[in-house]
Structures are given as C-alpha cells and as structure tokens.
PDB file of C-alpha atoms in Angstrom:
ATOM      1  CA  UNK A1349      21.909 170.084  13.088  1.00  0.00           C
ATOM      2  CA  UNK A1350      20.124 172.595  11.145  1.00  0.00           C
ATOM      3  CA  UNK A1351      17.012 171.494   9.242  1.00  0.00           C
ATOM      4  CA  UNK A1352      16.731 172.399   5.745  1.00  0.00           C
ATOM      5  CA  UNK A1353      13.409 174.123   4.806  1.00  0.00           C
ATOM      6  CA  UNK A1354      11.593 173.356   1.430  1.00  0.00           C
ATOM      7  CA  UNK A1355       8.784 175.758   0.391  1.00  0.00           C
ATOM      8  CA  UNK A1356       6.726 174.551  -2.153  1.00  0.00           C
ATOM      9  CA  UNK A1357       3.193 175.685  -3.686  1.00  0.00           C
ATOM     10  CA  UNK A1358      -0.157 174.261  -2.249  1.00  0.00           C
ATOM     11  CA  UNK A1359      -0.570 172.822  -5.934  1.00  0.00           C
ATOM     12  CA  UNK A1360       2.453 170.532  -5.669  1.00  0.00           C
ATOM     13  CA  UNK A1361       2.148 170.127  -1.729  1.00  0.00           C
ATOM     14  CA  UNK A1362      -1.550 169.078  -1.430  1.00  0.00           C
ATOM     15  CA  UNK A1363      -1.539 166.052  -3.775  1.00  0.00           C
ATOM     16  CA  UNK A1364       1.286 164.630  -1.568  1.00  0.00           C
ATOM     17  CA  UNK A1365      -0.779 165.470   1.667  1.00  0.00           C
ATOM     18  CA  UNK A1366      -3.702 163.658   0.366  1.00  0.00           C
ATOM     19  CA  UNK A1367      -1.987 160.484  -0.937  1.00  0.00           C
ATOM     20  CA  UNK A1368      -0.230 160.243   2.415  1.00  0.00           C
ATOM     21  CA  UNK A1369      -3.344 160.765   4.417  1.00  0.00           C
ATOM     22  CA  UNK A1370      -5.488 158.353   2.083  1.00  0.00           C
ATOM     23  CA  UNK A1371      -2.707 155.827   3.156  1.00  0.00           C
ATOM     24  CA  UNK A1372      -3.685 156.100   6.613  1.00  0.00           C
ATOM     25  CA  UNK A1373      -0.469 158.388   7.517  1.00  0.00           C
ATOM     26  CA  UNK A1374      -0.072 161.600   9.355  1.00  0.00           C
ATOM     27  CA  UNK A1375       1.616 164.514   7.870  1.00  0.00           C
ATOM     28  CA  UNK A1376       3.358 167.006   9.869  1.00  0.00           C
ATOM     29  CA  UNK A1377       4.685 170.394   8.265  1.00  0.00           C
ATOM     30  CA  UNK A1378       5.140 174.039   9.029  1.00  0.00           C
ATOM     31  CA  UNK A1379       2.267 176.419   8.532  1.00  0.00           C
ATOM     32  CA  UNK A1380       2.696 179.250   6.148  1.00  0.00           C
ATOM     33  CA  UNK A1381       0.030 182.428   6.244  1.00  0.00           C
ATOM     34  CA  UNK A1382      -1.528 184.481   8.925  1.00  0.00           C
ATOM     35  CA  UNK A1383      -5.266 183.280   8.962  1.00  0.00           C
ATOM     36  CA  UNK A1384      -4.978 181.211  12.099  1.00  0.00           C
ATOM     37  CA  UNK A1385      -3.549 183.588  14.535  1.00  0.00           C
ATOM     38  CA  UNK A1386      -3.036 183.782  17.336  1.00  0.00           C
ATOM     39  CA  UNK A1387      -3.198 179.948  17.449  1.00  0.00           C
ATOM     40  CA  UNK A1388      -0.855 179.348  14.858  1.00  0.00           C
ATOM     41  CA  UNK A1389       2.034 181.590  13.794  1.00  0.00           C
ATOM     42  CA  UNK A1390       3.154 182.168  10.189  1.00  0.00           C
ATOM     43  CA  UNK A1391       6.166 179.833   9.357  1.00  0.00           C
ATOM     44  CA  UNK A1392       6.864 179.118  13.162  1.00  0.00           C
ATOM     45  CA  UNK A1393       4.341 176.321  14.200  1.00  0.00           C
ATOM     46  CA  UNK A1394       3.863 172.900  12.967  1.00  0.00           C
ATOM     47  CA  UNK A1395       0.566 171.160  12.062  1.00  0.00           C
ATOM     48  CA  UNK A1396      -0.020 167.188  12.350  1.00  0.00           C
ATOM     49  CA  UNK A1397      -2.910 166.035  10.003  1.00  0.00           C
ATOM     50  CA  UNK A1398      -4.544 162.648  10.286  1.00  0.00           C
ATOM     51  CA  UNK A1399      -7.655 161.300   8.306  1.00  0.00           C
ATOM     52  CA  UNK A1400     -11.134 160.785   9.548  1.00  0.00           C
ATOM     53  CA  UNK A1401     -11.641 157.372   8.463  1.00  0.00           C
ATOM     54  CA  UNK A1402     -15.233 157.244   8.551  1.00  0.00           C
ATOM     55  CA  UNK A1403     -15.807 159.542  11.183  1.00  0.00           C
ATOM     56  CA  UNK A1404     -17.538 162.607  10.389  1.00  0.00           C
ATOM     57  CA  UNK A1405     -16.065 166.054  10.707  1.00  0.00           C
ATOM     58  CA  UNK A1406     -17.343 168.171  13.848  1.00  0.00           C
ATOM     59  CA  UNK A1407     -18.027 171.786  14.717  1.00  0.00           C
ATOM     60  CA  UNK A1408     -14.606 173.084  15.735  1.00  0.00           C
ATOM     61  CA  UNK A1409     -12.415 170.869  13.931  1.00  0.00           C
ATOM     62  CA  UNK A1410      -9.876 172.188  12.222  1.00  0.00           C
ATOM     63  CA  UNK A1411      -9.384 170.944   8.769  1.00  0.00           C
ATOM     64  CA  UNK A1412      -7.340 171.225   5.424  1.00  0.00           C
ATOM     65  CA  UNK A1413      -9.949 171.608   2.706  1.00  0.00           C
ATOM     66  CA  UNK A1414     -10.399 172.499  -0.802  1.00  0.00           C
ATOM     67  CA  UNK A1415     -12.873 175.314  -0.658  1.00  0.00           C
ATOM     68  CA  UNK A1416     -15.473 176.711  -3.027  1.00  0.00           C
ATOM     69  CA  UNK A1417     -13.164 179.594  -4.334  1.00  0.00           C
ATOM     70  CA  UNK A1418     -10.774 177.031  -5.661  1.00  0.00           C
ATOM     71  CA  UNK A1419      -8.108 177.252  -3.016  1.00  0.00           C
ATOM     72  CA  UNK A1420      -6.949 175.208  -0.016  1.00  0.00           C
ATOM     73  CA  UNK A1421      -7.296 176.374   3.742  1.00  0.00           C
ATOM     74  CA  UNK A1422      -6.507 174.859   7.163  1.00  0.00           C
ATOM     75  CA  UNK A1423      -9.252 176.767   8.916  1.00  0.00           C
ATOM     76  CA  UNK A1424     -11.920 175.883  11.595  1.00  0.00           C
ATOM     77  CA  UNK A1425     -15.350 174.655  10.956  1.00  0.00           C
ATOM     78  CA  UNK A1426     -17.683 177.115  12.709  1.00  0.00           C
ATOM     79  CA  UNK A1427     -20.943 175.683  11.057  1.00  0.00           C
ATOM     80  CA  UNK A1428     -22.267 172.442   9.474  1.00  0.00           C
ATOM     81  CA  UNK A1429     -25.486 172.327   7.383  1.00  0.00           C
ATOM     82  CA  UNK A1430     -25.833 168.905   6.163  1.00  0.00           C
ATOM     83  CA  UNK A1431     -23.389 168.253   3.841  1.00  0.00           C
ATOM     84  CA  UNK A1432     -21.840 171.967   3.757  1.00  0.00           C
ATOM     85  CA  UNK A1433     -19.212 173.226   6.056  1.00  0.00           C
ATOM     86  CA  UNK A1434     -18.533 176.812   6.738  1.00  0.00           C
ATOM     87  CA  UNK A1435     -14.733 177.379   7.391  1.00  0.00           C
ATOM     88  CA  UNK A1436     -13.223 180.405   9.148  1.00  0.00           C
ATOM     89  CA  UNK A1437      -9.557 180.858   9.955  1.00  0.00           C
ATOM     90  CA  UNK A1438      -8.978 182.185  13.960  1.00  0.00           C
ATOM     91  CA  UNK A1439      -7.153 185.234  12.495  1.00  0.00           C
ATOM     92  CA  UNK A1440     -10.091 186.311  10.375  1.00  0.00           C
ATOM     93  CA  UNK A1441     -13.220 188.197  11.786  1.00  0.00           C
ATOM     94  CA  UNK A1442     -15.533 187.953   8.721  1.00  0.00           C
ATOM     95  CA  UNK A1443     -14.411 186.224   5.902  1.00  0.00           C
ATOM     96  CA  UNK A1444     -15.581 182.350   5.537  1.00  0.00           C
ATOM     97  CA  UNK A1445     -15.348 179.814   3.015  1.00  0.00           C
ATOM     98  CA  UNK A1446     -17.326 176.804   2.396  1.00  0.00           C
ATOM     99  CA  UNK A1447     -16.665 173.097   1.345  1.00  0.00           C
ATOM    100  CA  UNK A1448     -18.556 169.842   1.190  1.00  0.00           C
ATOM    101  CA  UNK A1449     -17.401 166.567   3.034  1.00  0.00           C
ATOM    102  CA  UNK A1450     -15.805 165.527  -0.117  1.00  0.00           C
ATOM    103  CA  UNK A1451     -13.412 168.670  -0.034  1.00  0.00           C
ATOM    104  CA  UNK A1452     -11.814 168.013   3.135  1.00  0.00           C
ATOM    105  CA  UNK A1453      -8.692 165.947   3.105  1.00  0.00           C
ATOM    106  CA  UNK A1454      -7.698 165.851   6.624  1.00  0.00           C
ATOM    107  CA  UNK A1455      -8.109 167.263  10.150  1.00  0.00           C
ATOM    108  CA  UNK A1456      -5.400 168.867  12.756  1.00  0.00           C
ATOM    109  CA  UNK A1457      -4.781 166.138  15.480  1.00  0.00           C
ATOM    110  CA  UNK A1458      -2.314 168.356  17.072  1.00  0.00           C
ATOM    111  CA  UNK A1459      -0.007 171.570  16.832  1.00  0.00           C
ATOM    112  CA  UNK A1460       3.665 172.201  17.660  1.00  0.00           C
ATOM    113  CA  UNK A1461       3.770 175.572  18.841  1.00  0.00           C
ATOM    114  CA  UNK A1462       6.875 177.751  19.381  1.00  0.00           C
ATOM    115  CA  UNK A1463       9.237 175.097  18.705  1.00  0.00           C
ATOM    116  CA  UNK A1464       7.956 172.872  21.558  1.00  0.00           C
ATOM    117  CA  UNK A1465       8.642 168.987  21.304  1.00  0.00           C
ATOM    118  CA  UNK A1466       5.377 168.395  23.387  1.00  0.00           C
ATOM    119  CA  UNK A1467       2.331 168.840  20.967  1.00  0.00           C
ATOM    120  CA  UNK A1468      -1.172 170.911  21.847  1.00  0.00           C
ATOM    121  CA  UNK A1469      -3.456 167.766  21.075  1.00  0.00           C
ATOM    122  CA  UNK A1470      -6.629 168.926  19.838  1.00  0.00           C
ATOM    123  CA  UNK A1471      -8.205 166.299  22.045  1.00  0.00           C
ATOM    124  CA  UNK A1472      -6.958 167.774  25.076  1.00  0.00           C
ATOM    125  CA  UNK A1473      -9.281 169.823  27.572  1.00  0.00           C
ATOM    126  CA  UNK A1474      -7.233 172.862  26.846  1.00  0.00           C
ATOM    127  CA  UNK A1475      -7.902 172.692  23.196  1.00  0.00           C
ATOM    128  CA  UNK A1476     -11.542 172.138  23.411  1.00  0.00           C
ATOM    129  CA  UNK A1477     -11.823 174.917  25.677  1.00  0.00           C
ATOM    130  CA  UNK A1478      -9.725 177.323  23.749  1.00  0.00           C
ATOM    131  CA  UNK A1479     -11.829 176.317  20.412  1.00  0.00           C
ATOM    132  CA  UNK A1480     -15.373 176.931  21.881  1.00  0.00           C
ATOM    133  CA  UNK A1481     -14.149 180.306  23.842  1.00  0.00           C
ATOM    134  CA  UNK A1482     -12.852 181.589  20.346  1.00  0.00           C
ATOM    135  CA  UNK A1483     -15.814 180.524  18.049  1.00  0.00           C
ATOM    136  CA  UNK A1484     -17.720 181.946  20.810  1.00  0.00           C
ATOM    137  CA  UNK A1485     -15.981 185.344  20.831  1.00  0.00           C
ATOM    138  CA  UNK A1486     -16.501 185.699  17.266  1.00  0.00           C
ATOM    139  CA  UNK A1487     -18.354 189.341  17.738  1.00  0.00           C
ATOM    140  CA  UNK A1488     -15.683 190.805  19.251  1.00  0.00           C
ATOM    141  CA  UNK A1489     -12.935 189.185  17.317  1.00  0.00           C
ATOM    142  CA  UNK A1490     -11.547 192.158  15.335  1.00  0.00           C
ATOM    143  CA  UNK A1491     -11.187 193.823  18.714  1.00  0.00           C
ATOM    144  CA  UNK A1492      -9.400 190.903  20.276  1.00  0.00           C
ATOM    145  CA  UNK A1493      -7.048 190.601  17.111  1.00  0.00           C
ATOM    146  CA  UNK A1494      -6.420 194.180  16.958  1.00  0.00           C
ATOM    147  CA  UNK A1495      -4.963 194.127  20.272  1.00  0.00           C
ATOM    148  CA  UNK A1496      -3.281 191.000  19.697  1.00  0.00           C
ATOM    149  CA  UNK A1497      -1.521 192.531  16.626  1.00  0.00           C
ATOM    150  CA  UNK A1498      -0.220 195.644  18.507  1.00  0.00           C
ATOM    151  CA  UNK A1499       1.140 193.604  21.437  1.00  0.00           C
ATOM    152  CA  UNK A1500       3.030 191.249  18.864  1.00  0.00           C
ATOM    153  CA  UNK A1501       4.551 194.354  17.390  1.00  0.00           C
ATOM    154  CA  UNK A1502       5.277 195.728  20.714  1.00  0.00           C
ATOM    155  CA  UNK A1503       6.786 192.419  22.229  1.00  0.00           C
ATOM    156  CA  UNK A1504       8.155 190.297  19.086  1.00  0.00           C
ATOM    157  CA  UNK A1505       8.955 186.596  20.182  1.00  0.00           C
TER     158      UNK A1505
END
C-alpha cells in the first residue's frame, strides 16, 4: 500500500505540532530541507519529536524551535548561555540561529533513516558519539560537507 504524502507550510504545520507536543504526544514527520545533512536527508528521513516536560534542553540535542529570525528550524544546540540557545544545522558550517527556552517546541528523540523501521534513538551510544564528534569537527566541516556532496553526486542512493 502506497502512503500519501501531504506537504504543508510551516505556518500551518508547526501550530499542530506544538499542540500535540503540549498534549504529551509524539509527532513523526518527513524532514524537508538540507540543513541537517548528512544525518537527515531531505524528503527521505523521518524525525520523531517529543516534549521536554520539566527537563532542560542540553547541548547536542536536536530541537524544533522558532528562531530570532522569525522562522522555524530543526537544528542542533551547539551552545547554551543562560536562556539563550545557539542552534546550527549539521549541514551548515558557519550559519547559526538563536532562540530562548520558550522558543523550543520539541526535541528529536529518534530518526528513521533510509526507510528503516528501526529508529536511531537520540539516547543511544551511537547517537551521542556522532553528536559530539560532529560538533567537534566544526572547524573542518566545510571540507567534510564538500566531500560528502561530491560522493553523493557520484554514488546516489
């Protein structure tokens, strides 16, 4: 059975996500955009979101947040300064966004990559190692992303 895909704008989608998260539910959706490459591929991988409850967002968490630029992103927390969070997509080597705790809607708790039924959970050792390594490689990320793009062009999935 083929699944139907419905594309909606963030302006229509995010309020529904926020409402479900506030009810204590999880939300799974297909990621759109290139800013979290190589972890999340545009229109291929799914993200499972959950709320924080009383817990505080931590460095390395991937969060859905409203940014100080007026948009919404699903990006990684790379720095925390009090109530100010600095976010950066894994596929970005220099651009960052900022938000406050109140702007964070949800955190990613799992990713479904390449159509696999088994998720990559964000509380797994694999995920924690990847997160710390990728953030540490920020000074050479431009080179790594360039190599990744060339490899994907030569060997499409």
